[in-house]
Coordinates of N, CA and C in Angstrom, one line a residue:
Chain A
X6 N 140.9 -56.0 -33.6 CA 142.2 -55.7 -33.1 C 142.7 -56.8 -32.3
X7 N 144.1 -57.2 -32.5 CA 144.7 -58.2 -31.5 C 144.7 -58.0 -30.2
X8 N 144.6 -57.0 -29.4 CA 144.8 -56.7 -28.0 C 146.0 -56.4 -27.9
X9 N 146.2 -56.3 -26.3 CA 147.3 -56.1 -25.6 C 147.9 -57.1 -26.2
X10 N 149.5 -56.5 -26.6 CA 150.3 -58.0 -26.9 C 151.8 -57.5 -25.9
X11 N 151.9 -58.7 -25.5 CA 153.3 -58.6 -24.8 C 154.0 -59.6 -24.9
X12 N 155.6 -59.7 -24.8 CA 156.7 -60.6 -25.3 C 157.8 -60.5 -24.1
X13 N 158.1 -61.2 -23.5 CA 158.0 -62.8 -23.7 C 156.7 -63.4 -22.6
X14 N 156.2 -64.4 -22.7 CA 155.5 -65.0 -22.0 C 155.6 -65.5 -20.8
X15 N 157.0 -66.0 -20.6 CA 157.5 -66.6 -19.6 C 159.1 -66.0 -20.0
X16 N 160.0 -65.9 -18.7 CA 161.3 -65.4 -18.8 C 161.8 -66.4 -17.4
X17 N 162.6 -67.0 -17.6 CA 163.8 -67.4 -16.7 C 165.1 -67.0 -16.6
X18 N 165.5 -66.1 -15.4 CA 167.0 -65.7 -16.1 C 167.6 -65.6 -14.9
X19 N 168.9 -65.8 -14.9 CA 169.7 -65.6 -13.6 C 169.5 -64.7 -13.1
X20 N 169.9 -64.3 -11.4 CA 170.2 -63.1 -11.0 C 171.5 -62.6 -10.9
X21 N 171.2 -61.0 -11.3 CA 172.3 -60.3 -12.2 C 172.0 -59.7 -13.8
X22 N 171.2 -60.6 -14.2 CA 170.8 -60.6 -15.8 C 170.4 -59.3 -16.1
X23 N 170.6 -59.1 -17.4 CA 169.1 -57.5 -17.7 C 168.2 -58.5 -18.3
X24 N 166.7 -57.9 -17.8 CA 165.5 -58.7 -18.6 C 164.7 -57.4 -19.3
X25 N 164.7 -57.9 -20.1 CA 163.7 -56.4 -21.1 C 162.3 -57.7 -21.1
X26 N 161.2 -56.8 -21.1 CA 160.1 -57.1 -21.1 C 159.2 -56.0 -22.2
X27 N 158.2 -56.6 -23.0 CA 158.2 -55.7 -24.6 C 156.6 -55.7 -24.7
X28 N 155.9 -54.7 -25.4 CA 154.4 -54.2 -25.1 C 153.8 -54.1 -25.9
X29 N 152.8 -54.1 -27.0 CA 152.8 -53.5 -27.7 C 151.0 -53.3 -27.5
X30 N 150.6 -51.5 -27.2 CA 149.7 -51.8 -26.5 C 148.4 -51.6 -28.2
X31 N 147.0 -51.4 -27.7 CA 146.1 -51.7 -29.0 C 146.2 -50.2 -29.4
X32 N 146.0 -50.2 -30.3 CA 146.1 -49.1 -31.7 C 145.0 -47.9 -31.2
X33 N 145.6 -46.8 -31.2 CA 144.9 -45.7 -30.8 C 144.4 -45.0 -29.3
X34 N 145.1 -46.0 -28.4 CA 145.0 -46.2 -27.4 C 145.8 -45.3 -26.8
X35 N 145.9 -43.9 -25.6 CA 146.0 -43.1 -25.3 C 147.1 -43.4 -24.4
X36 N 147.0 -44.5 -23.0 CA 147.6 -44.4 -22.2 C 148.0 -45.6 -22.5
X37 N 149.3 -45.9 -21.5 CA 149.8 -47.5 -21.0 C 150.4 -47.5 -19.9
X38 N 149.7 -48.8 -19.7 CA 150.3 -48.9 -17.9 C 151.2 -50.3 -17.9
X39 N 152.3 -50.2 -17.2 CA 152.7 -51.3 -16.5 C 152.5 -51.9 -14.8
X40 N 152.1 -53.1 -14.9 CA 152.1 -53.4 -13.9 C 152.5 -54.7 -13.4
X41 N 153.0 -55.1 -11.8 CA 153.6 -55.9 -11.6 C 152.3 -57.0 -10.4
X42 N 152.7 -58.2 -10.5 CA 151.7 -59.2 -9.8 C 152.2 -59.8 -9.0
X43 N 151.9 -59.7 -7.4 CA 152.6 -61.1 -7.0 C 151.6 -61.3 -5.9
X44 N 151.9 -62.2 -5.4 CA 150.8 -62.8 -4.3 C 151.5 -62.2 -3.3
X45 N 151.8 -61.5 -2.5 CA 152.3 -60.8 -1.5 C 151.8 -59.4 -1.6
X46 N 152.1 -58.9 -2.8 CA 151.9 -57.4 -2.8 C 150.3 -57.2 -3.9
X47 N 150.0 -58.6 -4.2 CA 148.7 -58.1 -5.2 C 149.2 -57.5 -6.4
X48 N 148.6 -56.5 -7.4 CA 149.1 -55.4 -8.4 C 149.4 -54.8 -8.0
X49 N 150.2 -54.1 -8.4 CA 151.0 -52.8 -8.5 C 151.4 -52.4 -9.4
X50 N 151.1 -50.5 -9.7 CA 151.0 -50.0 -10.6 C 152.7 -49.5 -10.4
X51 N 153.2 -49.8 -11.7 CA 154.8 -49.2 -11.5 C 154.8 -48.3 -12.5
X52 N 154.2 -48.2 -13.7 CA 154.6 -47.0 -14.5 C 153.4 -46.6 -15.4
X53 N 153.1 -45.0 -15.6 CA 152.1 -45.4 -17.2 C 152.7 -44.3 -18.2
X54 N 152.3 -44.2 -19.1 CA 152.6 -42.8 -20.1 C 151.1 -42.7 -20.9
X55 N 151.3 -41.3 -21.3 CA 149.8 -40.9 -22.2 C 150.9 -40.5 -23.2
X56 N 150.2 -41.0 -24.3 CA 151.2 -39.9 -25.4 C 152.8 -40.1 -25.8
X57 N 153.0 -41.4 -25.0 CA 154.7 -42.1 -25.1 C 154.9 -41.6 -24.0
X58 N 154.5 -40.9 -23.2 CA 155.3 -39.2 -22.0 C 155.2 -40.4 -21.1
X59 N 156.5 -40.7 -19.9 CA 155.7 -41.4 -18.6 C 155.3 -40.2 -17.5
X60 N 154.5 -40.1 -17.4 CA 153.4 -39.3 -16.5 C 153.7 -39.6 -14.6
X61 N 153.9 -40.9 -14.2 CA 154.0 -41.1 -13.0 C 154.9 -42.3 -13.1
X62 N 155.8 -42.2 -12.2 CA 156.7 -43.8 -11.7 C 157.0 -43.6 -10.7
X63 N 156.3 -43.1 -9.6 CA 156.2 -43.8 -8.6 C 156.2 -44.8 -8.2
X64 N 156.0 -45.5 -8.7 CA 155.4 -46.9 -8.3 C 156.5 -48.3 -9.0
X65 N 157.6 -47.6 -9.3 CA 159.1 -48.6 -10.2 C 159.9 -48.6 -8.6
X66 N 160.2 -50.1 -8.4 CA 160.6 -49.9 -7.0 C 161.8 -49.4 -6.9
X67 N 162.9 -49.4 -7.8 CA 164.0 -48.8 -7.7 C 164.8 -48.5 -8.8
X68 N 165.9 -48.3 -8.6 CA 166.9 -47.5 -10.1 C 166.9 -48.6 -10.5
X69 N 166.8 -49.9 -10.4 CA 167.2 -50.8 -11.6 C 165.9 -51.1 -12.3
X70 N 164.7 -50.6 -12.2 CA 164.2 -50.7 -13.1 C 163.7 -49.5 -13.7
X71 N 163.7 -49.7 -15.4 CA 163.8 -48.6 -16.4 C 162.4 -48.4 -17.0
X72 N 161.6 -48.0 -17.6 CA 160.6 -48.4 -18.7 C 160.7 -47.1 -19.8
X73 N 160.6 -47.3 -20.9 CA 160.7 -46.4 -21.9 C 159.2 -46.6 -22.7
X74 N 158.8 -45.2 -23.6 CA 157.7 -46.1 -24.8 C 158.4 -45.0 -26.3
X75 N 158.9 -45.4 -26.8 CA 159.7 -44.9 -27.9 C 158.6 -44.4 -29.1
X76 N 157.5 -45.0 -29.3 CA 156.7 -44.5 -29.7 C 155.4 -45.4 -29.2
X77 N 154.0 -44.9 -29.9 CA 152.6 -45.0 -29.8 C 152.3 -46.7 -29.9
X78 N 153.1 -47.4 -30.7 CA 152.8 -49.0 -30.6 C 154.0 -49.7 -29.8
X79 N 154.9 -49.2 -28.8 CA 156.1 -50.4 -28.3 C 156.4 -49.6 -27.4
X80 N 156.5 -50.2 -26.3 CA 157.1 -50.1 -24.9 C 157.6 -51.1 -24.5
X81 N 159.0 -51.1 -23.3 CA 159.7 -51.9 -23.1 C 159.7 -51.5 -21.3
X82 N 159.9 -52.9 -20.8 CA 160.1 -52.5 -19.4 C 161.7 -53.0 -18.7
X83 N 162.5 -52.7 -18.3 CA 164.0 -53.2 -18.1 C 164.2 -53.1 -16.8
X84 N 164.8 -54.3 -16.4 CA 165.6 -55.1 -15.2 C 166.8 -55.2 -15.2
X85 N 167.6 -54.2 -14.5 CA 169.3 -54.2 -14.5 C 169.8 -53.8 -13.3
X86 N 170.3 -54.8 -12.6 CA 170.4 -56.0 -13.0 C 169.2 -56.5 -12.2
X87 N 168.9 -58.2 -12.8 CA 168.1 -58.9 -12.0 C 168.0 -59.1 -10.6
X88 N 167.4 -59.7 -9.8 CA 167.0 -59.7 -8.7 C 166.2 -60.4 -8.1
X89 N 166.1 -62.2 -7.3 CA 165.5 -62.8 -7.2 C 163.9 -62.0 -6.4
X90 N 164.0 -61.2 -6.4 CA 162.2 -60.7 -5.4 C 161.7 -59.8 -6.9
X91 N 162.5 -60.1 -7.8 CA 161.5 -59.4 -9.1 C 160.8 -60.4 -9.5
X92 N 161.0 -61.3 -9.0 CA 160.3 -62.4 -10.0 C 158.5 -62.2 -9.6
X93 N 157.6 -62.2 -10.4 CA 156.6 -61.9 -10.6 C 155.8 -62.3 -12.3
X94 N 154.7 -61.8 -12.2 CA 153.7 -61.4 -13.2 C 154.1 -60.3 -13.8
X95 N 154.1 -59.1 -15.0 CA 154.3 -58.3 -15.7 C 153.6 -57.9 -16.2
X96 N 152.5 -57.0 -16.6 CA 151.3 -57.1 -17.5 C 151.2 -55.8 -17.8
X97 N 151.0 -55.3 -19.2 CA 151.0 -54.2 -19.6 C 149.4 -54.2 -20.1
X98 N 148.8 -52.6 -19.9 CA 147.8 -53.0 -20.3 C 147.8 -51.2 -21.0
X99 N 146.6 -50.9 -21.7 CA 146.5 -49.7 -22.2 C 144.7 -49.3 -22.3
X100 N 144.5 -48.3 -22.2 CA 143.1 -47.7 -22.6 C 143.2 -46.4 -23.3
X101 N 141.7 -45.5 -23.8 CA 141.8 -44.7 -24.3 C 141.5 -43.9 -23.2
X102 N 141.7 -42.2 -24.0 CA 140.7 -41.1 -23.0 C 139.9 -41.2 -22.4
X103 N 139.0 -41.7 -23.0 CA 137.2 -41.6 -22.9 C 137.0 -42.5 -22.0
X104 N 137.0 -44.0 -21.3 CA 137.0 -44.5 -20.4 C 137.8 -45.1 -19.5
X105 N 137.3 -45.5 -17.8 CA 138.7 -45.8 -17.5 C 138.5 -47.6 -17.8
X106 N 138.1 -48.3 -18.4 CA 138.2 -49.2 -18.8 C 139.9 -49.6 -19.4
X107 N 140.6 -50.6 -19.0 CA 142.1 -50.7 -18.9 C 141.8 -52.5 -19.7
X108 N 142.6 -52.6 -20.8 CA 142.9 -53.9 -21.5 C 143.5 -54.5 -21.2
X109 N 143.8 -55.5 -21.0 CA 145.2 -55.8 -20.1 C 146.3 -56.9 -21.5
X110 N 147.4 -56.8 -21.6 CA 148.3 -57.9 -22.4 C 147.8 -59.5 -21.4
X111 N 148.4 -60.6 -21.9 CA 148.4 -61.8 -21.3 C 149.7 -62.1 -19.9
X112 N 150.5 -61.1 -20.0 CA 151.1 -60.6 -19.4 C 152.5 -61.5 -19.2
X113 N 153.5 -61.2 -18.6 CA 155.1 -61.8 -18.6 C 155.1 -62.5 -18.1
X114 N 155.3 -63.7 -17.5 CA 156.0 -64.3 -16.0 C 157.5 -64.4 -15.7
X115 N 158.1 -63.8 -15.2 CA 159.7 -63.6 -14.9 C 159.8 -64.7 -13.7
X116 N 160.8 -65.3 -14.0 CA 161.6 -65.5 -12.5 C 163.1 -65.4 -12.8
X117 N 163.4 -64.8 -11.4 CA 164.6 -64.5 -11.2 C 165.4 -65.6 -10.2
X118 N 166.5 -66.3 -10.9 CA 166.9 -67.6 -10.3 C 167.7 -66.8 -9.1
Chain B
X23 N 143.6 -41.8 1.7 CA 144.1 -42.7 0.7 C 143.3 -43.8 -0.2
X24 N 143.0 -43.6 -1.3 CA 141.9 -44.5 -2.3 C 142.4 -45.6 -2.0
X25 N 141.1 -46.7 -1.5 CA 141.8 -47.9 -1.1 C 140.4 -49.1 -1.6
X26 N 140.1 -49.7 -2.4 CA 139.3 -51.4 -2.8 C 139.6 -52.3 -1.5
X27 N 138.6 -52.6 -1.2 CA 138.5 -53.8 -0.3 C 137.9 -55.0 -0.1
X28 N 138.0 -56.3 -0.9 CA 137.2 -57.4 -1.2 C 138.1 -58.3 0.4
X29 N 136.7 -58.6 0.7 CA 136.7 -58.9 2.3 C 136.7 -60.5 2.0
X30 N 136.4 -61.2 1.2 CA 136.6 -62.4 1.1 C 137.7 -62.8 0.0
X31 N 139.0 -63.6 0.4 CA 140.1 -63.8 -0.1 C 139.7 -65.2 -1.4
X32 N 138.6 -66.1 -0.4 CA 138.2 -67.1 -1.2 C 137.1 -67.4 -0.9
X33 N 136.0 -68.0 -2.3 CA 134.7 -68.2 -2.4 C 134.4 -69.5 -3.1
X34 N 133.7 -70.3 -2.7 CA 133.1 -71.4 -3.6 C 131.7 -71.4 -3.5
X35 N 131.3 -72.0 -4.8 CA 129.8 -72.1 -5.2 C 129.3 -73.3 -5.8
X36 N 128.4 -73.8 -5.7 CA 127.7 -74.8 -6.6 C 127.6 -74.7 -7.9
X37 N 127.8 -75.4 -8.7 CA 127.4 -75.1 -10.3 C 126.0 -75.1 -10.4
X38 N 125.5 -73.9 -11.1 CA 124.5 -73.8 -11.5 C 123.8 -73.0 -10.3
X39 N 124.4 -72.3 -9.3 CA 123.9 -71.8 -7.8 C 124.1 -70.5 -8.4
X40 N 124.4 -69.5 -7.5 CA 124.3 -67.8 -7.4 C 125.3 -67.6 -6.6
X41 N 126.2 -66.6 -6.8 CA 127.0 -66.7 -5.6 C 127.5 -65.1 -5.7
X42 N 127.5 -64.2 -4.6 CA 128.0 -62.8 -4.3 C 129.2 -62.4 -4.3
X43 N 129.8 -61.8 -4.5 CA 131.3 -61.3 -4.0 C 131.4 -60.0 -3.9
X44 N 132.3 -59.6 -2.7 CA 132.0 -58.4 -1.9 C 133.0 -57.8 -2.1
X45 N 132.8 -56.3 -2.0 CA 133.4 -54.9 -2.6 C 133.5 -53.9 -1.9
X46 N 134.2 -53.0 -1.1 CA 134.2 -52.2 -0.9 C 135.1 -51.2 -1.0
X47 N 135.1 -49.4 -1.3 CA 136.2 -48.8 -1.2 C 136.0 -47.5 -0.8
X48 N 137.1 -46.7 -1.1 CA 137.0 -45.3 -0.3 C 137.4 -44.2 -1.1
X49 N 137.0 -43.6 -0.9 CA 136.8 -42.0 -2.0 C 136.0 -41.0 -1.5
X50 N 136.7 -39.8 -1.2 CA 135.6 -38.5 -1.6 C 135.4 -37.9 -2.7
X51 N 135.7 -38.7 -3.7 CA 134.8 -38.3 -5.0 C 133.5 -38.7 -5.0
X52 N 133.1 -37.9 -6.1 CA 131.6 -38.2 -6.4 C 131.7 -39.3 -8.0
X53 N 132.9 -39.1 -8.3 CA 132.2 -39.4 -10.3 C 133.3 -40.2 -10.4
X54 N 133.4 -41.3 -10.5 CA 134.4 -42.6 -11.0 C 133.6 -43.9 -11.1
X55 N 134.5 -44.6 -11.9 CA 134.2 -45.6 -12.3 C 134.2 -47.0 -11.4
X56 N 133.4 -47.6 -11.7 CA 134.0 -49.2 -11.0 C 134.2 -50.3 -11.8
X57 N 135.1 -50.8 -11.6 CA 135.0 -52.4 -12.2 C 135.0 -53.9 -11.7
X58 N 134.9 -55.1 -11.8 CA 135.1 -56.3 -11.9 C 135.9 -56.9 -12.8
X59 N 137.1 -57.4 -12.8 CA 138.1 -58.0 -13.5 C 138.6 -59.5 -13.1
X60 N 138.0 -60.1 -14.4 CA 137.9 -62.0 -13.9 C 139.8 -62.3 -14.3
X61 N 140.3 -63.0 -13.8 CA 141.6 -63.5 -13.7 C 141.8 -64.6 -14.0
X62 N 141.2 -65.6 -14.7 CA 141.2 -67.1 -15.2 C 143.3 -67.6 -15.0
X63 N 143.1 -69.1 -15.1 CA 144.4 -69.9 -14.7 C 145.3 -69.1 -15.4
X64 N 144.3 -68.8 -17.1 CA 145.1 -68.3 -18.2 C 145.9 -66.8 -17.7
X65 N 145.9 -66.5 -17.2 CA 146.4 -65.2 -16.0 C 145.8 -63.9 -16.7
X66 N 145.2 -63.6 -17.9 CA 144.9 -62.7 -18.8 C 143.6 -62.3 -18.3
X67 N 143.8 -60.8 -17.3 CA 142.6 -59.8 -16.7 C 141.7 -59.6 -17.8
X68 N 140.3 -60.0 -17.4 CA 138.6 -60.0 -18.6 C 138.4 -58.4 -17.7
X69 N 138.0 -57.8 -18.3 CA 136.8 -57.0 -17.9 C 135.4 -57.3 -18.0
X70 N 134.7 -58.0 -16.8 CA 133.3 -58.7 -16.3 C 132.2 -57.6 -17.0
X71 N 132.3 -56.4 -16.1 CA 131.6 -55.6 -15.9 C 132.0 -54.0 -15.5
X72 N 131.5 -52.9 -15.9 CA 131.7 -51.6 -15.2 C 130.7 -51.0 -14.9
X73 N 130.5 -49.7 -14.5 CA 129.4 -48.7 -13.4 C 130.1 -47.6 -13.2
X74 N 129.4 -46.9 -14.0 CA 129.4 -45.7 -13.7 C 129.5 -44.9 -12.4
X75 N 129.5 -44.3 -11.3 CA 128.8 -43.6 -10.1 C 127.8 -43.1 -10.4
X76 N 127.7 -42.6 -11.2 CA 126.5 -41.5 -12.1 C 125.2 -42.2 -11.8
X77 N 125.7 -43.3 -12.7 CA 124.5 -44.1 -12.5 C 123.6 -44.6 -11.7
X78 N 122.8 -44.7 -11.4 CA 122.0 -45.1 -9.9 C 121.9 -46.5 -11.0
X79 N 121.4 -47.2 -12.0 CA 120.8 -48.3 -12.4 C 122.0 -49.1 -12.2
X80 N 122.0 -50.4 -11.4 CA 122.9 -51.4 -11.0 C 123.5 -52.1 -12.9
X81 N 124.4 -52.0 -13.1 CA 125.2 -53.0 -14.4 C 124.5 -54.1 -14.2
X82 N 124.3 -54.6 -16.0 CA 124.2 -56.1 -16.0 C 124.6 -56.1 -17.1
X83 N 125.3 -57.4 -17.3 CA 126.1 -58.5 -18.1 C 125.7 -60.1 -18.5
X84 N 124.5 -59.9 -19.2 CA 124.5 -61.3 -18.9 C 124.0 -62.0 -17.7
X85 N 125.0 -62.7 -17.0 CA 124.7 -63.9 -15.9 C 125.5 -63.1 -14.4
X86 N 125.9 -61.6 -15.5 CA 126.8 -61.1 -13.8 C 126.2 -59.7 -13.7
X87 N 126.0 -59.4 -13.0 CA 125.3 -58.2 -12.1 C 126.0 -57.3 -10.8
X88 N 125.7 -56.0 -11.1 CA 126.3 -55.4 -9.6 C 125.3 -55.4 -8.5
X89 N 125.3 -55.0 -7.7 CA 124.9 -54.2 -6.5 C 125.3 -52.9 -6.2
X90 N 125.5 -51.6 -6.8 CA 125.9 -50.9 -6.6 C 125.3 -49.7 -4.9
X91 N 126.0 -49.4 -4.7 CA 125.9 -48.9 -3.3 C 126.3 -47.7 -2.9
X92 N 125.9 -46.3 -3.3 CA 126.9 -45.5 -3.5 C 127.4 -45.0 -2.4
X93 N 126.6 -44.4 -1.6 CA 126.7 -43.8 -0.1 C 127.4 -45.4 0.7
X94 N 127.0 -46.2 1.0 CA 127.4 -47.2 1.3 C 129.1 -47.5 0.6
X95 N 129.5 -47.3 -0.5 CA 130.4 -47.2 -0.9 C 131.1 -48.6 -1.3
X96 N 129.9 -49.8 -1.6 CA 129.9 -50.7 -1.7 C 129.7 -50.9 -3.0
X97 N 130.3 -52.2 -3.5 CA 130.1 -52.6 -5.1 C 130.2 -54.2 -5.5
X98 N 129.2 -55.2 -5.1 CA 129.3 -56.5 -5.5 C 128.8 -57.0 -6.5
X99 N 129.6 -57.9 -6.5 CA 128.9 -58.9 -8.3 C 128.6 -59.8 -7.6
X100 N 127.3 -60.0 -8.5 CA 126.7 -61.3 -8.7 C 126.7 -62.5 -9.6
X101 N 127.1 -63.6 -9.7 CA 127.3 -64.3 -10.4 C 125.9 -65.2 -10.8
X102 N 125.1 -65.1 -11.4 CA 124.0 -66.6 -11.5 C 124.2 -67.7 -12.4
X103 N 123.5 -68.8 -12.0 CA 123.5 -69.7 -12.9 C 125.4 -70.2 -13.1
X104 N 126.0 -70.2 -11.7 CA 127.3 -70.5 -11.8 C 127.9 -71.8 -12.8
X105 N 128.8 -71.5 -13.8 CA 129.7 -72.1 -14.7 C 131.0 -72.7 -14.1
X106 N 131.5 -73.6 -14.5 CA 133.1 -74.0 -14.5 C 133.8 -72.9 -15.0
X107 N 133.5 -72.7 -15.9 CA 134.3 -71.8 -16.7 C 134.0 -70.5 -15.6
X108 N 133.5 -70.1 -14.6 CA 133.5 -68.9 -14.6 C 134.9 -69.3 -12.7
X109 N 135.3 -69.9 -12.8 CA 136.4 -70.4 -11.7 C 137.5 -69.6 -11.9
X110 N 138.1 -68.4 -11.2 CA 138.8 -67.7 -11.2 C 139.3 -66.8 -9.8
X111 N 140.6 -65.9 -10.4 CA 140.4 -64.7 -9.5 C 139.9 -63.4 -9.5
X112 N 139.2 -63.0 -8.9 CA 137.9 -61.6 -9.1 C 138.7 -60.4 -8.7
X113 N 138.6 -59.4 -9.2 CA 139.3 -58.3 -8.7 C 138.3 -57.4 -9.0
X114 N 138.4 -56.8 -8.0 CA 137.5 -55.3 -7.9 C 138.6 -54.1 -8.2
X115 N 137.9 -52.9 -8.8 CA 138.8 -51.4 -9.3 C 138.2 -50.8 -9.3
X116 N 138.6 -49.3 -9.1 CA 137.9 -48.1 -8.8 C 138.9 -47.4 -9.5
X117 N 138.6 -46.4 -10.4 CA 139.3 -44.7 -11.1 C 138.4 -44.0 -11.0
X118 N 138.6 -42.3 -10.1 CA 137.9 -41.6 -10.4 C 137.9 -41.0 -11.7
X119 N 137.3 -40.3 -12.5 CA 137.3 -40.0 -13.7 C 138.1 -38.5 -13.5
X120 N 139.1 -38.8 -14.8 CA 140.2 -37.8 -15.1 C 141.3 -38.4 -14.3
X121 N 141.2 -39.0 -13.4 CA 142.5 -39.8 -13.2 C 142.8 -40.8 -13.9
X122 N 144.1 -41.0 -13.7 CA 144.5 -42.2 -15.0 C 144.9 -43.5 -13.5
X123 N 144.5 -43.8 -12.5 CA 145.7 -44.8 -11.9 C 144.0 -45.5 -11.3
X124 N 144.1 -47.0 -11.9 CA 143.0 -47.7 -11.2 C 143.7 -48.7 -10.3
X125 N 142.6 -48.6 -9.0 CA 143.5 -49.0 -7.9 C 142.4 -50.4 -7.9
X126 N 143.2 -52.0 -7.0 CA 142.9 -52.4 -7.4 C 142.5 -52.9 -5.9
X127 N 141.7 -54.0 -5.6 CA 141.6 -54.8 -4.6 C 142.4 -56.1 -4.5
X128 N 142.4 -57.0 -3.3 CA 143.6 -57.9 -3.5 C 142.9 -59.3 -4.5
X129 N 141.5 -59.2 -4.2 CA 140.9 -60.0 -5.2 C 140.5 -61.6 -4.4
X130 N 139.2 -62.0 -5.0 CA 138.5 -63.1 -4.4 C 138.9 -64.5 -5.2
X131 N 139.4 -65.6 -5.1 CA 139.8 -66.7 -5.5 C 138.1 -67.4 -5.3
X132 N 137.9 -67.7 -7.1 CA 135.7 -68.2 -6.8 C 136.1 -69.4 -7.4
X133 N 135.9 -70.6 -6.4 CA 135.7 -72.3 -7.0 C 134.4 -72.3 -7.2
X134 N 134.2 -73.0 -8.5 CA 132.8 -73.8 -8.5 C 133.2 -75.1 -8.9
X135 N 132.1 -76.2 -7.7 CA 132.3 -77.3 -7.5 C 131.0 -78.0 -8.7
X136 N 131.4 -78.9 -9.4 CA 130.9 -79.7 -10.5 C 129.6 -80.5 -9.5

């Protein structure tokens, strides 16, 4: 299996911009988490879904950001508008039922100019 | 509130030395998991190692080992026979089982000097 795969690797965009950030987590894999990285706040869990369903978003800091998973292989995370204190790490990761073992993608790097 | 606690932000070691990194967290569960998650330059989280609670027998991996602690509520890795390659950031995690949200620690920055 390829793993976690996530798109784009790096993003630079103005602030104001929409940034879509793209998932695609490993095959058969139950849940998916997004999460966000920064040296101030560490990880942070902002979204997961089992089953495409998102189950908790607590943790999305506000209405401008969205996360959808349309089906079982593609999830997308969205920034509208941008916002220089998004800039961070992005990392989608996914596991099955049976353990809590969590895969992680290579994950995004955003900055927000 | 379920909270990881790695008490040392940064660690260096000798190549080819042993070197600990420390763990702690909080839970009134009894049955979850723990992990170790290496963070190389490449920024792409390895899963090192995991441990059951269940288990009383400490994980081993090769060149990396826990200390598991249950009542103590402590969980460190051991590193032996330290590598360049193994120069990264360490993150400790806990999920109790049936929950889906692994919480993480803020994580140990480990130099090994040539």
């Amino acid at each position: 299996d390829a793993g976690v795969i996530q798109s784009p690797r790096h993003e630079v965009t103005e602030m104001g911009q929409e940034v879509t950030l793209r998932c695609k987590p490993i095959s058969g894999h139950d849940y998916l988490f997004w999460y966000r990285q920064t040296m101030m706040r560490g990880l942070e869990l902002l979204i997961y879904f089992n089953n495409n369903v998102p189950i908790d978003d607590s943790g999305m800091p506000e209405d401008r950001f969205s996360a959808k998973m349309p089906n079982a292989s593609f999830s997308t995370l969205k920034i509208q508008p941008s916002e220089p204190r998004d800039s961070a790490v992005y990392f989608c990761a996914s596991r099955t039922r049976y353990t809590g073992e969590l895969f992680f993608g290579e994950g995004s790097r955003l900055t927000v100019l | 509130a379920q909270t990881v606690t790695q008490s040392q932000p940064e660690m260096s070691v000798q190549e080819a030395e042993t070197v600990t990194l420390s763990c702690t967290y909080d839970t009134s569960e009894s049955d979850y998991y723990l992990f170790w998650y290496k963070q190389p330059p490449s920024r792409q989280m390895i899963l090192v190692i995991r441990q059951e609670a269940y288990k009383q027998q400490n994980a081993t991996e090769n060149r990396f080992s826990v200390n598991f602690q249950k009542a103590a509520k402590s969980f460190s890795l051991k590193i032996s026979d330290s590598q360049l390659g193994d120069a990264a950031m360490y993150f400790c995690a806990y999920n109790i089982k049936g929950a889906q949200k692994l919480v993480f620690g803020q994580g140990t920055r480990l130099t090994i000097n040539p």
